Short mmCIF file of C-alpha atoms (C1' of nucleotides) in Angstrom, two decimals:
data_model
loop_
_atom_site.label_atom_id
_atom_site.label_comp_id
_atom_site.label_asym_id
_atom_site.label_seq_id
_atom_site.Cartn_x
_atom_site.Cartn_y
_atom_site.Cartn_z
CA UNK A 1 30.52 -11.08 6.04
CA UNK A 2 33.77 -11.27 4.19
CA UNK A 3 35.08 -8.48 2.07
CA UNK A 4 36.05 -9.38 -1.45
CA UNK A 5 36.16 -7.59 -4.69
CA UNK A 6 33.78 -8.05 -7.50
CA UNK A 7 34.41 -5.46 -10.17
CA UNK A 8 31.68 -3.63 -11.99
CA UNK A 9 33.51 -4.04 -15.27
CA UNK A 10 33.22 -7.81 -15.20
CA UNK A 11 29.71 -7.79 -13.76
CA UNK A 12 26.99 -9.00 -16.08
CA UNK A 13 23.92 -7.65 -14.35
CA UNK A 14 22.56 -5.69 -17.27
CA UNK A 15 19.73 -4.29 -15.19
CA UNK A 16 22.08 -2.62 -12.70
CA UNK A 17 21.86 1.16 -12.79
CA UNK A 18 25.54 1.62 -12.15
CA UNK A 19 26.41 -0.81 -14.88
CA UNK A 20 24.17 1.06 -17.28
CA UNK A 21 26.28 4.19 -16.85
CA UNK A 22 29.59 2.45 -16.48
CA UNK A 23 30.98 4.13 -19.58
CA UNK A 24 30.85 7.57 -17.98
CA UNK A 25 34.06 8.86 -16.54
CA UNK A 26 32.33 10.38 -13.52
CA UNK A 27 30.95 6.98 -12.59
CA UNK A 28 34.18 5.13 -13.07
CA UNK A 29 35.89 7.44 -10.62
CA UNK A 30 33.78 6.03 -7.81
CA UNK A 31 33.92 2.34 -8.56
CA UNK A 32 36.94 1.90 -6.35
CA UNK A 33 35.00 3.17 -3.38
CA UNK A 34 32.58 0.29 -3.53
CA UNK A 35 32.58 -2.38 -0.82
CA UNK A 36 31.73 -5.97 -1.60
CA UNK A 37 30.43 -8.57 0.84
CA UNK A 38 29.60 -12.23 0.90
CA UNK A 39 26.43 -13.05 2.74
CA UNK A 40 25.39 -16.61 3.54
CA UNK A 41 21.92 -17.98 3.18
CA UNK A 42 19.69 -16.85 6.02
CA UNK A 43 22.08 -14.13 7.13
CA UNK A 44 20.66 -10.73 7.93
CA UNK A 45 22.60 -7.76 6.56
CA UNK A 46 20.26 -4.85 7.20
CA UNK A 47 18.73 -4.44 10.62
CA UNK A 48 15.73 -2.23 11.23
CA UNK A 49 16.77 0.67 13.42
CA UNK A 50 20.46 0.42 12.64
CA UNK A 51 22.26 3.46 11.20
CA UNK A 52 22.10 3.76 7.45
CA UNK A 53 25.33 2.84 5.79
CA UNK A 54 24.29 3.27 2.24
CA UNK A 55 22.77 1.26 -0.56
CA UNK A 56 23.32 -2.33 -1.54
CA UNK A 57 23.35 -3.67 -5.07
CA UNK A 58 22.87 -7.39 -5.35
CA UNK A 59 25.73 -8.82 -7.39
CA UNK A 60 24.38 -12.34 -7.19
CA UNK A 61 21.86 -14.21 -5.06
CA UNK A 62 18.47 -13.24 -3.66
CA UNK A 63 17.22 -11.41 -0.59
CA UNK A 64 14.04 -10.64 1.27
CA UNK A 65 13.25 -7.19 2.62
CA UNK A 66 10.98 -7.24 5.63
CA UNK A 67 9.81 -5.52 8.74
CA UNK A 68 9.16 -6.97 12.15
CA UNK A 69 6.52 -5.91 14.62
CA UNK A 70 6.69 -5.91 18.38
CA UNK A 71 4.66 -9.09 18.42
CA UNK A 72 7.25 -10.85 16.30
CA UNK A 73 4.99 -10.95 13.32
CA UNK A 74 6.95 -10.12 10.26
CA UNK A 75 5.97 -8.69 6.94
CA UNK A 76 7.96 -9.28 3.81
CA UNK A 77 7.87 -6.13 1.75
CA UNK A 78 9.75 -7.27 -1.27
CA UNK A 79 11.98 -9.91 -2.76
CA UNK A 80 15.02 -8.79 -4.70
CA UNK A 81 17.56 -10.55 -6.87
CA UNK A 82 20.77 -9.85 -8.69
CA UNK A 83 21.11 -6.44 -10.28
CA UNK A 84 18.53 -4.92 -7.95
CA UNK A 85 18.87 -2.41 -5.18
CA UNK A 86 18.31 -2.92 -1.47
CA UNK A 87 18.35 -0.33 1.26
CA UNK A 88 17.46 2.53 -1.02
CA UNK A 89 14.71 3.73 1.22
CA UNK A 90 17.20 4.74 3.85
CA UNK A 91 18.64 7.08 1.31
CA UNK A 92 18.28 10.80 1.70
CA UNK A 93 16.67 11.98 4.87
CA UNK A 94 16.90 8.87 7.01
CA UNK A 95 19.52 8.01 9.55
CA UNK A 96 18.33 4.56 10.44
CA UNK A 97 16.93 1.80 8.28
CA UNK A 98 13.25 1.18 8.63
CA UNK A 99 13.47 -2.30 7.18
CA UNK A 100 15.51 -5.43 7.63
CA UNK A 101 17.02 -7.52 4.88
CA UNK A 102 18.29 -11.09 4.82
CA UNK A 103 19.77 -13.37 2.19
CA UNK A 104 17.52 -16.10 0.80
CA UNK A 105 20.49 -17.84 -0.76
CA UNK A 106 24.22 -17.22 -0.70
CA UNK A 107 24.51 -13.67 -1.89
CA UNK A 108 27.17 -11.21 -2.94
CA UNK A 109 26.44 -7.58 -2.15
CA UNK A 110 27.96 -4.36 -3.42
CA UNK A 111 27.70 -1.43 -1.05
CA UNK A 112 28.04 2.28 -1.66
CA UNK A 113 27.85 4.57 1.32
CA UNK A 114 25.32 7.38 1.07
CA UNK A 115 28.07 9.99 0.95
CA UNK A 116 29.84 8.37 -1.96
CA UNK A 117 26.62 7.76 -3.82
CA UNK A 118 25.36 11.31 -3.40
CA UNK A 119 28.65 12.64 -4.69
CA UNK A 120 28.56 10.27 -7.61
CA UNK A 121 24.99 11.20 -8.49
CA UNK A 122 25.86 14.86 -8.61
CA UNK A 123 28.82 14.19 -10.85
CA UNK A 124 26.71 12.08 -13.17
CA UNK A 125 23.28 13.69 -13.63
CA UNK A 126 22.23 11.00 -16.08
CA UNK A 127 22.69 8.43 -13.38
CA UNK A 128 20.76 10.61 -10.99
CA UNK A 129 17.93 10.89 -13.47
CA UNK A 130 17.74 7.12 -13.73
CA UNK A 131 17.72 6.88 -9.97
CA UNK A 132 14.83 9.27 -9.87
CA UNK A 133 12.92 7.21 -12.41
CA UNK A 134 13.76 4.10 -10.47
CA UNK A 135 12.17 5.55 -7.35
CA UNK A 136 9.18 6.79 -9.32
CA UNK A 137 8.74 3.34 -10.76
CA UNK A 138 8.99 1.68 -7.39
CA UNK A 139 6.47 4.12 -6.02
CA UNK A 140 4.03 3.33 -8.73
CA UNK A 141 4.31 -0.38 -8.12
CA UNK A 142 4.05 0.06 -4.42
CA UNK A 143 0.93 2.16 -4.60
CA UNK A 144 -0.65 -0.03 -7.20
CA UNK A 145 -0.51 -3.01 -4.91
CA UNK A 146 -0.75 -1.21 -1.64
CA UNK A 147 -4.26 -0.23 -0.88
CA UNK A 148 -5.89 -2.84 -3.02
CA UNK A 149 -4.22 -5.35 -0.80
CA UNK A 150 -6.68 -4.69 1.95
CA UNK A 151 -9.59 -5.74 -0.16
CA UNK A 152 -8.29 -9.01 -1.53
CA UNK A 153 -9.51 -12.30 -0.21
CA UNK A 154 -6.94 -14.65 1.26
CA UNK A 155 -7.07 -16.73 -1.87
CA UNK A 156 -6.33 -13.71 -3.99
CA UNK A 157 -3.52 -12.60 -1.73
CA UNK A 158 -1.82 -15.97 -2.02
CA UNK A 159 -2.29 -16.20 -5.77
CA UNK A 160 -1.05 -12.67 -6.15
CA UNK A 161 1.97 -13.49 -4.00
CA UNK A 162 2.81 -16.64 -5.92
CA UNK A 163 2.49 -14.83 -9.22
CA UNK A 164 4.83 -12.21 -7.95
CA UNK A 165 7.36 -14.75 -6.77
CA UNK A 166 7.18 -16.54 -10.08
CA UNK A 167 7.74 -13.33 -12.00
CA UNK A 168 10.70 -12.46 -9.84
CA UNK A 169 12.53 -15.77 -9.83
CA UNK A 170 11.08 -17.57 -12.82
CA UNK A 171 10.49 -21.29 -13.27
CA UNK A 172 13.01 -23.97 -14.11
CA UNK A 173 12.00 -27.49 -15.15
CA UNK A 174 8.42 -26.54 -14.31
CA UNK A 175 9.05 -25.34 -10.79
CA UNK A 176 9.62 -21.89 -9.32
CA UNK A 177 13.30 -21.21 -9.07
CA UNK A 178 13.26 -20.33 -5.38
CA UNK A 179 12.24 -22.34 -2.37
CA UNK A 180 10.38 -20.39 0.25
CA UNK A 181 8.85 -21.56 3.49
CA UNK A 182 5.11 -21.35 3.94
CA UNK A 183 5.82 -18.75 6.54
CA UNK A 184 7.74 -16.58 4.11
CA UNK A 185 4.95 -16.87 1.59
CA UNK A 186 2.45 -15.96 4.29
CA UNK A 187 4.51 -13.02 5.47
CA UNK A 188 4.71 -11.83 1.92
CA UNK A 189 1.07 -12.38 1.04
CA UNK A 190 -0.10 -10.77 4.26
CA UNK A 191 -1.85 -13.69 5.92
CA UNK A 192 -1.03 -16.64 8.16
CA UNK A 193 0.88 -19.78 7.25
CA UNK A 194 -2.28 -21.80 7.91
CA UNK A 195 -4.22 -19.97 5.29
CA UNK A 196 -1.42 -20.18 2.77
CA UNK A 197 -1.42 -23.94 3.12
CA UNK A 198 -5.17 -24.14 2.71
CA UNK A 199 -5.09 -22.10 -0.44
CA UNK A 200 -2.14 -24.01 -1.86
CA UNK A 201 -3.89 -27.29 -1.15
CA UNK A 202 -7.01 -26.07 -2.88
CA UNK A 203 -5.03 -24.85 -5.87
CA UNK A 204 -3.31 -28.21 -6.14
CA UNK A 205 -6.64 -30.01 -6.15
CA UNK A 206 -7.83 -27.68 -8.86
CA UNK A 207 -4.75 -28.50 -10.90
CA UNK A 208 -3.64 -24.88 -10.97
CA UNK A 209 -0.53 -25.57 -8.95
CA UNK A 210 1.85 -28.50 -8.75
CA UNK A 211 4.34 -29.40 -6.02
CA UNK A 212 7.36 -31.63 -5.65
CA UNK A 213 8.75 -31.54 -2.15
CA UNK A 214 8.96 -27.88 -1.27
CA UNK A 215 9.07 -26.81 -4.86
CA UNK A 216 5.99 -25.23 -6.33
CA UNK A 217 5.18 -24.97 -10.00
CA UNK A 218 2.56 -23.07 -11.95
CA UNK A 219 1.72 -25.09 -15.07
CA UNK A 220 -0.36 -22.41 -16.73
CA UNK A 221 0.36 -18.84 -15.72
CA UNK A 222 -2.48 -17.51 -17.82
CA UNK A 223 -5.17 -19.55 -16.13
CA UNK A 224 -3.53 -19.03 -12.76
CA UNK A 225 -3.62 -15.27 -13.11
CA UNK A 226 -7.22 -15.36 -14.20
CA UNK A 227 -8.09 -16.51 -10.72
CA UNK A 228 -7.65 -12.92 -9.63
CA UNK A 229 -10.68 -10.73 -9.97
CA UNK A 230 -9.97 -7.70 -12.04
CA UNK A 231 -10.13 -5.61 -8.91
CA UNK A 232 -6.91 -7.11 -7.65
CA UNK A 233 -4.78 -7.06 -10.71
CA UNK A 234 -1.26 -8.19 -10.55
CA UNK A 235 1.68 -5.89 -11.06
CA UNK A 236 5.16 -7.14 -11.55
CA UNK A 237 7.82 -5.42 -9.53
CA UNK B 1 -10.97 24.83 -16.29
CA UNK B 2 -9.98 28.40 -16.93
CA UNK B 3 -6.46 29.43 -17.64
CA UNK B 4 -5.04 32.17 -15.49
CA UNK B 5 -1.66 33.09 -14.28
CA UNK B 6 -0.38 32.58 -10.82
CA UNK B 7 3.26 33.40 -10.66
CA UNK B 8 5.79 31.37 -8.75
CA UNK B 9 7.42 34.52 -7.47
CA UNK B 10 4.37 35.60 -5.52
CA UNK B 11 3.46 32.07 -4.44
CA UNK B 12 3.84 31.37 -0.74
CA UNK B 13 3.85 27.60 -0.72
CA UNK B 14 7.14 27.14 1.04
CA UNK B 15 6.98 23.38 0.67
CA UNK B 16 6.87 23.55 -3.14
CA UNK B 17 9.96 22.06 -4.75
CA UNK B 18 9.99 24.59 -7.54
CA UNK B 19 9.67 27.42 -5.09
CA UNK B 20 12.57 26.05 -3.10
CA UNK B 21 14.86 26.45 -6.11
CA UNK B 22 13.28 29.60 -7.45
CA UNK B 23 16.51 31.53 -7.05
CA UNK B 24 18.32 29.45 -9.65
CA UNK B 25 18.54 30.93 -13.08
CA UNK B 26 17.97 27.57 -14.76
CA UNK B 27 14.67 27.26 -12.95
CA UNK B 28 13.50 30.77 -13.67
CA UNK B 29 13.93 30.18 -17.36
CA UNK B 30 11.11 27.67 -17.30
CA UNK B 31 8.58 29.47 -15.15
CA UNK B 32 6.97 31.04 -18.17
CA UNK B 33 6.19 27.63 -19.57
CA UNK B 34 3.91 26.77 -16.69
CA UNK B 35 0.15 26.51 -17.20
CA UNK B 36 -2.26 27.48 -14.48
CA UNK B 37 -5.81 26.23 -14.07
CA UNK B 38 -8.81 26.86 -11.90
CA UNK B 39 -10.62 23.73 -10.85
CA UNK B 40 -13.97 23.79 -9.08
CA UNK B 41 -14.90 21.63 -6.16
CA UNK B 42 -15.71 18.11 -7.29
CA UNK B 43 -14.17 18.57 -10.69
CA UNK B 44 -11.93 15.84 -12.03
CA UNK B 45 -8.70 16.97 -13.67
CA UNK B 46 -6.79 13.74 -14.13
CA UNK B 47 -8.52 10.77 -15.68
CA UNK B 48 -7.18 7.28 -15.39
CA UNK B 49 -6.14 6.06 -18.82
CA UNK B 50 -5.78 9.50 -20.35
CA UNK B 51 -2.45 10.52 -21.90
CA UNK B 52 0.03 11.99 -19.46
CA UNK B 53 0.33 15.72 -19.83
CA UNK B 54 2.78 16.34 -17.07
CA UNK B 55 2.77 17.11 -13.39
CA UNK B 56 0.50 19.31 -11.34
CA UNK B 57 1.53 21.43 -8.41
CA UNK B 58 -1.31 22.50 -6.17
CA UNK B 59 -1.18 26.28 -5.82
CA UNK B 60 -4.15 26.35 -3.47
CA UNK B 61 -6.95 23.99 -2.50
CA UNK B 62 -7.05 20.26 -1.93
CA UNK B 63 -7.45 17.18 -4.08
CA UNK B 64 -7.99 13.47 -3.84
CA UNK B 65 -6.06 10.96 -5.91
CA UNK B 66 -7.94 7.76 -6.56
CA UNK B 67 -8.44 4.76 -8.73
CA UNK B 68 -11.64 3.21 -9.93
CA UNK B 69 -12.33 -0.45 -10.53
CA UNK B 70 -14.53 -2.04 -13.12
CA UNK B 71 -17.22 -2.53 -10.49
CA UNK B 72 -17.30 1.19 -9.76
CA UNK B 73 -15.66 0.76 -6.41
CA UNK B 74 -13.11 3.46 -5.91
CA UNK B 75 -10.01 3.63 -3.82
CA UNK B 76 -8.54 6.89 -2.62
CA UNK B 77 -4.80 6.60 -2.72
CA UNK B 78 -3.85 9.93 -1.27
CA UNK B 79 -5.04 13.38 -0.33
CA UNK B 80 -2.93 16.34 -1.35
CA UNK B 81 -3.02 20.01 -0.57
CA UNK B 82 -1.32 23.22 -1.58
CA UNK B 83 2.36 22.99 -2.36
CA UNK B 84 2.15 19.30 -3.09
CA UNK B 85 2.52 17.38 -6.32
CA UNK B 86 -0.11 15.41 -8.19
CA UNK B 87 0.35 13.24 -11.25
CA UNK B 88 4.01 12.55 -10.58
CA UNK B 89 3.58 8.86 -11.05
CA UNK B 90 2.87 9.32 -14.70
CA UNK B 91 6.29 10.81 -14.96
CA UNK B 92 9.03 8.99 -16.77
CA UNK B 93 8.08 5.80 -18.49
CA UNK B 94 4.31 6.13 -18.56
CA UNK B 95 2.15 7.40 -21.35
CA UNK B 96 -1.18 7.28 -19.61
CA UNK B 97 -2.15 8.13 -16.07
CA UNK B 98 -2.92 5.21 -13.86
CA UNK B 99 -4.85 7.31 -11.38
CA UNK B 100 -7.59 9.88 -11.36
CA UNK B 101 -7.60 13.12 -9.43
CA UNK B 102 -10.41 15.46 -8.44
CA UNK B 103 -10.64 18.68 -6.46
CA UNK B 104 -12.04 18.47 -2.94
CA UNK B 105 -12.45 22.22 -2.81
CA UNK B 106 -11.94 25.00 -5.32
CA UNK B 107 -8.38 24.51 -6.40
CA UNK B 108 -5.74 26.26 -8.44
CA UNK B 109 -3.32 24.00 -10.26
CA UNK B 110 0.05 24.65 -11.86
CA UNK B 111 0.99 22.32 -14.66
CA UNK B 112 4.33 21.53 -16.21
CA UNK B 113 4.42 19.16 -19.16
CA UNK B 114 6.79 16.23 -18.84
CA UNK B 115 9.00 17.56 -21.59
CA UNK B 116 9.46 20.92 -19.95
CA UNK B 117 10.02 19.40 -16.55
CA UNK B 118 12.59 16.88 -17.76
CA UNK B 119 14.48 19.68 -19.47
CA UNK B 120 14.31 21.82 -16.37
CA UNK B 121 15.54 19.00 -14.15
CA UNK B 122 18.57 18.45 -16.33
CA UNK B 123 19.38 22.13 -16.27
CA UNK B 124 19.04 22.24 -12.49
CA UNK B 125 20.56 19.11 -10.93
CA UNK B 126 19.81 20.35 -7.43
CA UNK B 127 16.14 20.39 -8.28
CA UNK B 128 16.47 16.93 -9.74
CA UNK B 129 18.09 15.70 -6.58
CA UNK B 130 15.20 17.01 -4.52
CA UNK B 131 12.79 15.34 -6.88
CA UNK B 132 14.62 12.10 -6.37
CA UNK B 133 14.42 12.47 -2.61
CA UNK B 134 10.77 13.35 -2.92
CA UNK B 135 10.09 10.10 -4.72
CA UNK B 136 12.19 8.16 -2.24
CA UNK B 137 10.23 9.69 0.58
CA UNK B 138 6.90 8.92 -1.02
CA UNK B 139 8.04 5.38 -1.59
CA UNK B 140 8.93 4.94 2.01
CA UNK B 141 5.57 6.21 3.18
CA UNK B 142 3.74 4.13 0.67
CA UNK B 143 5.48 0.93 1.62
CA UNK B 144 5.19 1.63 5.30
CA UNK B 145 1.44 1.71 5.09
CA UNK B 146 0.98 -0.61 2.20
CA UNK B 147 1.26 -4.15 3.24
CA UNK B 148 0.33 -3.61 6.81
CA UNK B 149 -2.96 -2.36 5.56
CA UNK B 150 -4.10 -5.84 4.82
CA UNK B 151 -3.75 -6.90 8.42
CA UNK B 152 -5.53 -4.06 10.15
CA UNK B 153 -9.00 -4.44 11.53
CA UNK B 154 -11.68 -2.14 10.20
CA UNK B 155 -11.49 -0.10 13.35
CA UNK B 156 -7.77 0.36 12.89
CA UNK B 157 -8.16 1.25 9.26
CA UNK B 158 -10.63 3.99 10.07
CA UNK B 159 -8.58 5.37 12.94
CA UNK B 160 -5.49 5.27 10.80
CA UNK B 161 -7.34 7.05 8.03
CA UNK B 162 -8.70 9.76 10.30
CA UNK B 163 -5.28 10.33 11.81
CA UNK B 164 -3.89 10.72 8.36
CA UNK B 165 -6.56 13.16 7.33
CA UNK B 166 -5.99 15.16 10.48
CA UNK B 167 -2.27 15.31 9.89
CA UNK B 168 -2.82 16.43 6.33
CA UNK B 169 -5.42 19.13 6.86
CA UNK B 170 -5.08 19.93 10.52
CA UNK B 171 -7.77 21.01 12.96
CA UNK B 172 -9.32 24.42 13.35
CA UNK B 173 -11.51 25.36 16.28
CA UNK B 174 -11.35 21.74 17.36
CA UNK B 175 -12.52 20.24 14.09
CA UNK B 176 -10.65 18.78 11.14
CA UNK B 177 -10.17 21.41 8.54
CA UNK B 178 -11.68 19.41 5.69
CA UNK B 179 -15.13 17.97 5.24
CA UNK B 180 -15.20 14.57 3.65
CA UNK B 181 -18.13 12.31 2.95
CA UNK B 182 -18.33 8.98 4.73
CA UNK B 183 -17.81 7.43 1.35
CA UNK B 184 -14.56 9.29 0.80
CA UNK B 185 -13.34 8.25 4.20
CA UNK B 186 -14.33 4.68 3.44
CA UNK B 187 -12.62 4.72 0.05
CA UNK B 188 -9.53 6.04 1.71
CA UNK B 189 -9.54 3.67 4.66
CA UNK B 190 -10.24 0.68 2.45
CA UNK B 191 -13.61 -0.39 3.75
CA UNK B 192 -17.30 0.37 3.21
CA UNK B 193 -19.17 3.50 4.19
CA UNK B 194 -21.29 1.37 6.53
CA UNK B 195 -18.32 0.29 8.53
CA UNK B 196 -16.89 3.78 8.70
CA UNK B 197 -20.10 4.98 10.24
CA UNK B 198 -20.13 2.18 12.76
CA UNK B 199 -16.59 2.89 13.84
CA UNK B 200 -17.16 6.63 14.00
CA UNK B 201 -20.28 6.08 16.10
CA UNK B 202 -18.34 3.86 18.45
CA UNK B 203 -15.50 6.37 18.72
CA UNK B 204 -17.96 9.12 19.50
CA UNK B 205 -19.51 7.07 22.28
CA UNK B 206 -16.04 6.44 23.65
CA UNK B 207 -15.37 10.16 23.62
CA UNK B 208 -12.41 9.78 21.30
CA UNK B 209 -14.08 11.67 18.52
CA UNK B 210 -16.48 14.59 18.40
CA UNK B 211 -18.76 15.75 15.62
CA UNK B 212 -20.67 18.85 14.70
CA UNK B 213 -22.65 18.40 11.54
CA UNK B 214 -20.27 16.84 9.08
CA UNK B 215 -17.26 18.16 10.88
CA UNK B 216 -15.19 15.71 12.86
CA UNK B 217 -12.80 16.58 15.64
CA UNK B 218 -10.19 14.61 17.52
CA UNK B 219 -9.94 16.06 21.02
CA UNK B 220 -6.85 14.13 22.04
CA UNK B 221 -4.59 12.95 19.26
CA UNK B 222 -2.36 11.08 21.64
CA UNK B 223 -5.08 8.87 23.06
CA UNK B 224 -6.66 8.52 19.65
CA UNK B 225 -3.45 7.23 18.12
CA UNK B 226 -2.99 4.81 20.97
CA UNK B 227 -6.03 2.97 19.70
CA UNK B 228 -3.81 1.55 17.01
CA UNK B 229 -2.00 -1.59 17.93
CA UNK B 230 1.68 -1.18 17.53
CA UNK B 231 1.49 -3.45 14.54
CA UNK B 232 -0.30 -0.83 12.54
CA UNK B 233 1.63 2.25 13.35
CA UNK B 234 0.75 5.48 11.75
CA UNK B 235 2.96 7.31 9.32
CA UNK B 236 2.30 10.81 8.19
CA UNK B 237 2.48 11.43 4.53
"C1'" DC C 1 15.03 -43.62 17.73
"C1'" DG C 2 13.53 -39.57 20.20
"C1'" DG C 3 13.46 -34.65 19.26
"C1'" DT C 4 12.64 -30.49 16.71
"C1'" DG C 5 10.61 -27.84 13.41
"C1'" DT C 6 7.79 -27.36 9.45
"C1'" DC C 7 3.70 -28.68 7.18
"C1'" DT C 8 -1.14 -29.90 7.06
"C1'" DT C 9 -5.94 -30.35 8.36
"C1'" DG C 10 -10.08 -29.84 11.31
"C1'" DA C 11 -13.11 -27.27 14.38
"C1'" DT C 12 -14.56 -23.07 16.59
"C1'" DT C 13 -15.23 -18.28 17.15
"C1'" DC C 14 -15.32 -13.81 15.54
"C1'" DT C 15 -15.14 -10.15 12.18
"C1'" DC C 16 -16.63 -8.00 8.42
"C1'" DA C 17 -19.06 -7.34 3.93
"C1'" DT C 18 -23.44 -7.09 2.34
"C1'" DC C 19 -28.19 -6.16 2.06
"C1'" DA C 20 -32.19 -3.81 3.64
"C1'" DA C 21 -34.72 -0.41 6.00
"C1'" DT C 22 -35.05 3.98 8.33
"C1'" DT C 23 -33.85 8.62 9.25
"C1'" DA C 24 -31.54 13.03 8.33
"C1'" DC C 25 -30.06 16.41 5.09
"C1'" DT C 26 -30.07 19.42 0.75
"C1'" DG C 27 -31.61 21.58 -2.86
"C1'" DT C 28 -35.29 22.72 -6.23
"C1'" DG C 29 -39.54 24.26 -8.00
"C1'" DG C 30 -44.11 25.63 -7.19
"C1'" DC D 1 -42.25 29.03 2.65
"C1'" DC D 2 -43.44 24.43 2.01
"C1'" DA D 3 -43.63 19.99 -0.43
"C1'" DC D 4 -41.02 16.96 -2.67
"C1'" DA D 5 -37.17 14.27 -4.52
"C1'" DG D 6 -32.76 12.78 -4.30
"C1'" DT D 7 -28.78 11.94 -1.80
"C1'" DA D 8 -26.14 10.96 2.35
"C1'" DA D 9 -26.04 9.01 6.95
"C1'" DT D 10 -27.29 5.62 10.18
"C1'" DT D 11 -28.63 1.25 12.25
"C1'" DG D 12 -29.97 -3.72 12.28
"C1'" DA D 13 -29.70 -8.50 10.66
"C1'" DT D 14 -27.34 -12.22 8.41
"C1'" DG D 15 -24.17 -15.22 5.95
"C1'" DA D 16 -19.47 -15.89 4.20
"C1'" DG D 17 -14.86 -15.77 5.06
"C1'" DA D 18 -10.90 -15.66 7.84
"C1'" DA D 19 -8.18 -15.77 12.26
"C1'" DT D 20 -7.17 -18.65 15.80
"C1'" DC D 21 -6.39 -22.73 18.33
"C1'" DA D 22 -5.27 -27.48 18.57
"C1'" DA D 23 -3.66 -31.66 17.12
"C1'" DG D 24 -1.69 -34.93 13.91
"C1'" DA D 25 1.62 -35.98 9.88
"C1'" DC D 26 5.96 -35.59 8.00
"C1'" DA D 27 10.80 -34.75 7.26
"C1'" DC D 28 15.23 -33.93 8.97
"C1'" DC D 29 19.12 -34.57 12.22
"C1'" DG D 30 21.96 -35.91 15.76
#
DNA sequence: CGGTGTCTTGATTCTCATCAATTACTGTGG
DNA sequence: CCACAGTAATTGATGAGAATCAAGACACCG
C-alpha cells in the first residue's frame, strides 16, 4: 500500500458520512489526521485477528468483506463500494478485527484510527448521531437477511445474491458492473460454486439472466425478483 | 397493558444503558417522560407493521422478538431479558416496526418515545456514544451468526440455539432458567419443531442433554459446545 | 503446446422438510 | 374426580433438494 493524499474537500462521495458533515469546524479539524492508501485489485487490507487500526472509508473502488473458517471455506459478508465504510465492526470494544477485507478492483482507502475517530465523534455530536443511525441501519439489514437465509433454497440464495450484487454495483450496457468469480458469488450466497453454476445455467435457459464472458446481466429486474418467494424477500444494503 | 410507575432510580438492572448514565443531569431530566407497562405472559406488545412508538427497555421479565411470514411461519430473531432493549431497530429512519415482540413471562416494560429519546441523546452525548456502541455490538453479533446460519446442519442449528438460550437465561438447579416450547426453539433455530425434537432426543441419548418435564439442562457446556464444528462457532448475544 | 485454474455438467449419496399417526399433557366443565 | 377436548410432543416413512465427488470443457499464459 502506498500512502497518498486524497482530500475530503475534493471528494465527491456524497454518501460519505464525513463528507456530509464536512462543513462543521469540529470535523475539519480532524481531516488532516486521515491516512490514505492505494490498494491493488485482489489485495487484502484487513486481516481477521489482526489488531484494529480504525475504520476505512472507500474513496474509490470496491471491496469484499469476508470471514474464513479453519477448513478454508470462506464466507463473504458484504460487498462495499465508494463512499461506504469498512472495518466499522472493530470499532468500540474490539481489539482485533473479526473479518477480513480485500479489494475487488483497484481501490483507494481513507483510514481514521479509532482514537482519532472517537475524539472527532465527541466533538461533533451530529456526526456521532449519524454514525449511530448508520449502525442501526446496518443492523436492521443484517437481521432482515440473517435468519431467513437458513430457510432459502439454493435457487433463492443465488437469486437473492445476484439481486444484491446488482443493486450494489448497478448494470452498464446491460451487464452488472462488477465481475465476480463463481466462487465469490457462492461464498456470498452461502452455497457451493457448483450449485451457483447450476442455478445460473437454469436462469439463463429461462431467459431471466444473460451472460457475455464472465459478465452477467439481468434483463428484467422485476421478473427476476419475483422468483423469490415472499418469505425470502430481498433487502438492499 | 396497565400503566404503572417503575422508577429508574430504584431499578437494579445494571446493564441498562439509561441506568449507566443515571447520574447525569441531562438524563435525569427525561426520566419523568418514561412510560411503564405491565405485559402478561404471551402478550404481544410490538406488532410488525404498526407505527413506531419508541424503544422499550425490559425492567423485568423476558421477551421474544420475531417476524411472521405470509404463510404463518414465524422466525424468532432474538430473546431479550431484563435490562435489555427491544424495538431499537425501529429507531431512526423507520416509521413502522419490522418485527413483532411478545412476552415470554410476565414482563414490565419501560418505554421512551423516539422523540424523547433523540432529544435525550443529544443532551447527553455520552449516552449517545454508548448507544452507538450498543448498535455496533449488536451488528457484530448479528453478522457473526447470520450468514453462517445457512450452512449449519439441523443438528448444529439446534445446538447453537440451545447454547444461545442457555447463555441468555442461564441454568438453575441444573436446568435452563426458561421454558420454551419446541416450536419456539424451532423458530429460533431456523428449522421445524419435528427436527428440534429429533435432535433433542438424540442429544438426550448421547447424554449431552437432560430433561425434566419441559425443562432442559446442559450438564457439560464445554462438551456440548464442542458438538459444533468450528465452522459454526457460537457467539453469545 | 502443455499446464494451470476456472467453469460446467453428470451421477451418487445423504440430509432434511414434510406429512401422517400416535402418545403425552393441560385445562375445562359436568 | 373423571371424561373430554384441544394442544403439544414424539416418532416413523417418504420424496425433494442439495452437498459432494468426479470428470470433462474452456480460457488464459508462459
